[in-house]
């Protein structure tokens, strides 16, 4: 096949190694910004990937996993409950109001809250025996119409709706900035997000999560205060294009 398959290539492409490499990138980026790497969590984004990949990452010590699709996420949560009991599940995809019940009952975190109606439904549907659902407000920082998220000027109103709800805990902000290799654009958008996060924190001092940074831009995100990077392809390899969110 001409593929350079040898011992070294094999070792470099295991999930455990790529996970360690992602952790190393986080450590380096934190150091570069004089931050404590322990203040930055790694969320492993396992969408479209099989349970065996999640189990491999779990065996290597990973505990936070992110899923984008309600049905796929629900299946994985249920199937992995006994083999990976310590997983903390994060929902990071767009959520329609008719599917809120699954997220309210199966997940620990929800990163993509951008409507009052969804917040109220999640609060109503969160089972009493579970701790409040941790939520982040998704901000559309680039203003691209194709992207979900509120505009920055809607932030405080949505935060004011969420804050009093007993079964939700407002943890912070999440964003998916413009996909670009242009460093200046990345910096500008991350800077705006950091400013918004500080504004939110001024009114709600308990918020502690700025969910931003992915495989290609985690260094810039960490330089601008990210506390949770969401890493998919750098750990699990490329996804099938048609399934990429
Ligand atoms: C897919 C996805 C990621 C991971 O993206 P990679 O570039 O593969 O690291 C992070 N966040 C969200 C919201 C995603 O949908």
XYZ file of C-alpha atoms and ligand atoms in Angstrom:
260
model
C 0.000 0.000 0.000
C 2.995 2.261 0.275
C 1.858 3.484 3.677
C 4.922 3.930 5.893
C 3.654 1.649 8.592
C 6.324 0.925 11.133
C 6.618 0.835 14.875
C 7.230 4.559 15.212
C 4.251 5.612 13.100
C 2.066 3.263 15.072
C 3.165 4.631 18.420
C 2.693 8.228 17.311
C -0.883 7.669 16.268
C -2.453 6.000 19.276
C -5.182 7.959 21.006
C -3.199 7.938 24.262
C -0.246 9.587 22.522
C -2.337 12.201 20.775
C -4.062 12.952 24.069
C -0.688 13.391 25.755
C 0.360 15.640 22.895
C -2.775 17.789 23.320
C -2.056 18.058 27.050
C 1.500 19.067 26.225
C 0.246 21.820 23.919
C -1.999 23.097 26.728
C 0.905 23.060 29.195
C 3.164 24.936 26.776
C 0.506 27.508 25.919
C -0.244 28.087 29.607
C 3.436 28.566 30.341
C 3.764 31.018 27.477
C 0.952 33.126 28.990
C 2.192 32.710 32.572
C -0.955 30.793 33.432
C -1.409 27.665 35.540
C -2.131 24.730 33.217
C -4.412 23.299 35.903
C -6.814 26.170 35.191
C -7.383 24.869 31.661
C -9.491 21.771 31.154
C -9.341 19.528 28.127
C -12.688 18.483 26.713
C -12.237 15.560 24.307
C -14.722 15.960 21.452
C -15.741 12.454 20.424
C -18.564 13.173 17.961
C -18.829 10.625 15.141
C -16.185 8.442 16.834
C -16.885 4.940 18.151
C -17.129 3.935 21.811
C -13.816 2.105 21.474
C -12.069 5.454 20.907
C -13.722 6.934 23.984
C -12.732 3.907 26.048
C -9.127 4.266 24.843
C -9.044 7.920 25.897
C -10.706 7.064 29.214
C -8.095 4.379 29.872
C -5.452 7.064 29.293
C -7.037 9.197 32.004
C -9.406 11.457 30.050
C -12.690 12.201 31.858
C -14.412 15.098 30.034
C -16.051 14.235 26.717
C -18.080 16.388 24.337
C -20.806 15.297 21.926
C -22.662 17.328 19.288
C -25.652 15.243 18.310
C -28.485 14.411 20.696
C -29.201 10.874 19.530
C -25.564 9.843 19.200
C -24.751 11.404 22.553
C -27.621 9.688 24.352
C -26.589 6.295 22.979
C -22.979 6.744 24.043
C -23.872 7.996 27.527
C -26.009 4.919 28.122
C -23.629 2.406 26.567
C -20.581 3.701 28.442
C -22.206 4.155 31.836
C -20.796 0.967 33.337
C -17.405 0.763 31.580
C -16.539 4.473 31.980
C -18.451 5.555 35.100
C -16.423 8.710 35.720
C -17.086 10.414 32.402
C -18.443 13.943 32.623
C -20.549 14.466 29.486
C -20.745 17.841 27.753
C -23.307 18.662 25.074
C -21.699 21.060 22.578
C -23.954 20.954 19.511
C -26.963 22.979 18.424
C -30.080 21.987 20.391
C -33.684 22.162 19.191
C -36.369 22.675 21.807
C -37.992 19.295 21.129
C -34.779 17.503 22.131
C -33.994 19.317 25.373
C -35.182 16.444 27.558
C -32.326 14.180 26.498
C -29.710 16.805 27.316
C -31.415 17.677 30.605
C -31.456 14.053 31.717
C -28.235 12.595 30.276
C -25.591 15.334 30.283
C -23.599 17.174 32.949
C -22.896 20.282 30.896
C -24.518 22.152 28.010
C -22.302 24.675 26.163
C -24.590 26.034 23.497
C -27.377 27.819 25.290
C -28.612 30.751 23.223
C -32.368 31.045 23.833
C -34.576 31.769 26.868
C -36.974 29.062 25.817
C -34.296 26.361 25.816
C -33.045 27.504 29.230
C -36.545 27.251 30.720
C -37.132 23.821 29.219
C -33.793 22.455 30.430
C -34.549 23.783 33.903
C -38.009 22.170 33.932
C -36.730 18.858 32.572
C -33.610 18.442 34.711
C -34.400 15.467 36.977
C -34.593 16.336 40.689
C -32.084 13.685 41.691
C -29.377 15.206 39.473
C -27.256 18.211 40.335
C -28.094 21.353 38.360
C -27.048 21.252 34.706
C -23.936 23.368 34.094
C -24.528 25.743 31.200
C -22.533 28.121 29.049
C -24.025 30.803 26.843
C -22.901 30.494 23.240
C -21.816 33.774 21.672
C -21.622 34.302 17.917
C -18.576 36.513 17.975
C -17.900 36.576 14.240
C -21.489 37.566 13.426
C -21.635 34.943 10.674
C -25.340 34.308 10.014
C -24.750 30.566 9.615
C -23.499 30.253 13.175
C -25.528 29.723 16.315
C -25.104 31.872 19.358
C -26.382 35.169 20.660
C -24.910 38.494 19.662
C -22.765 40.126 22.367
C -25.417 42.755 23.155
C -27.914 40.034 24.099
C -25.590 38.438 26.650
C -26.652 40.090 29.883
C -30.382 39.618 29.242
C -29.938 35.876 28.692
C -27.662 35.593 31.731
C -30.347 37.330 33.818
C -32.876 34.722 32.665
C -30.619 31.766 33.459
C -29.155 32.881 36.781
C -32.282 32.432 38.955
C -33.200 29.006 37.515
C -32.640 26.421 40.271
C -31.789 23.458 38.045
C -29.237 25.318 35.895
C -25.857 26.691 36.958
C -24.479 29.447 34.760
C -20.791 28.611 34.279
C -19.724 31.012 31.532
C -19.371 31.483 27.796
C -18.698 29.290 24.794
C -17.795 30.296 21.255
C -16.708 28.905 17.915
C -14.751 31.721 16.281
C -14.154 32.046 12.561
C -12.309 29.030 11.153
C -9.169 30.722 9.891
C -5.411 30.346 10.007
C -5.083 34.121 10.153
C -3.570 34.737 13.562
C -4.750 38.338 13.804
C -8.386 37.401 13.202
C -8.090 34.649 15.800
C -6.582 37.061 18.315
C -9.210 39.749 17.720
C -12.101 37.357 18.228
C -10.620 35.664 21.284
C -9.904 39.082 22.767
C -13.533 40.138 22.316
C -14.658 36.918 23.965
C -12.330 37.447 26.884
C -13.720 40.970 27.330
C -17.287 39.647 27.281
C -16.388 36.963 29.784
C -14.986 39.591 32.147
C -18.135 41.650 31.710
C -20.293 38.641 32.602
C -18.082 37.840 35.580
C -18.455 41.393 36.876
C -22.198 40.748 37.324
C -21.946 37.026 38.088
C -18.690 36.456 39.992
C -19.228 32.678 40.184
C -18.841 32.131 36.441
C -15.555 30.368 35.839
C -15.667 28.874 32.354
C -14.582 30.306 29.033
C -15.070 27.440 26.587
C -13.031 28.271 23.483
C -10.179 26.859 21.460
C -10.146 23.763 19.248
C -7.479 21.608 17.606
C -6.214 24.399 15.352
C -6.312 27.412 17.634
C -5.999 26.267 21.233
C -2.783 28.253 21.775
C -4.437 31.572 20.880
C -7.504 30.674 22.954
C -5.369 29.976 26.022
C -3.471 33.222 25.504
C -6.870 34.955 25.800
C -8.083 33.277 28.942
C -9.730 30.059 27.784
C -10.447 27.711 30.691
C -11.708 24.817 28.601
C -10.449 23.812 25.170
C -12.568 21.471 23.050
C -10.298 19.147 21.101
C -11.546 16.626 18.563
C -9.423 15.798 15.532
C -6.077 16.308 17.289
C -7.013 13.421 19.609
C -9.272 11.162 17.577
C -8.104 11.940 14.040
C -10.052 13.509 11.196
C -13.806 13.027 11.036
C -15.822 12.048 7.982
C -16.532 15.377 6.245
C -20.263 14.865 5.951
C -20.539 14.482 9.696
C -18.462 17.502 10.672
C -20.512 20.026 12.619
C -16.203 19.434 16.415
C -16.143 20.489 17.444
C -14.955 20.735 18.166
C -13.645 20.031 17.900
O -13.089 20.502 16.723
P -11.611 20.018 16.260
O -11.223 21.030 15.274
O -11.782 18.661 15.686
O -10.747 20.017 17.450
C -14.993 21.700 19.160
N -16.127 22.388 19.430
C -17.275 22.173 18.768
C -18.467 22.958 19.126
C -17.314 21.238 17.751
O -18.460 21.049 17.094
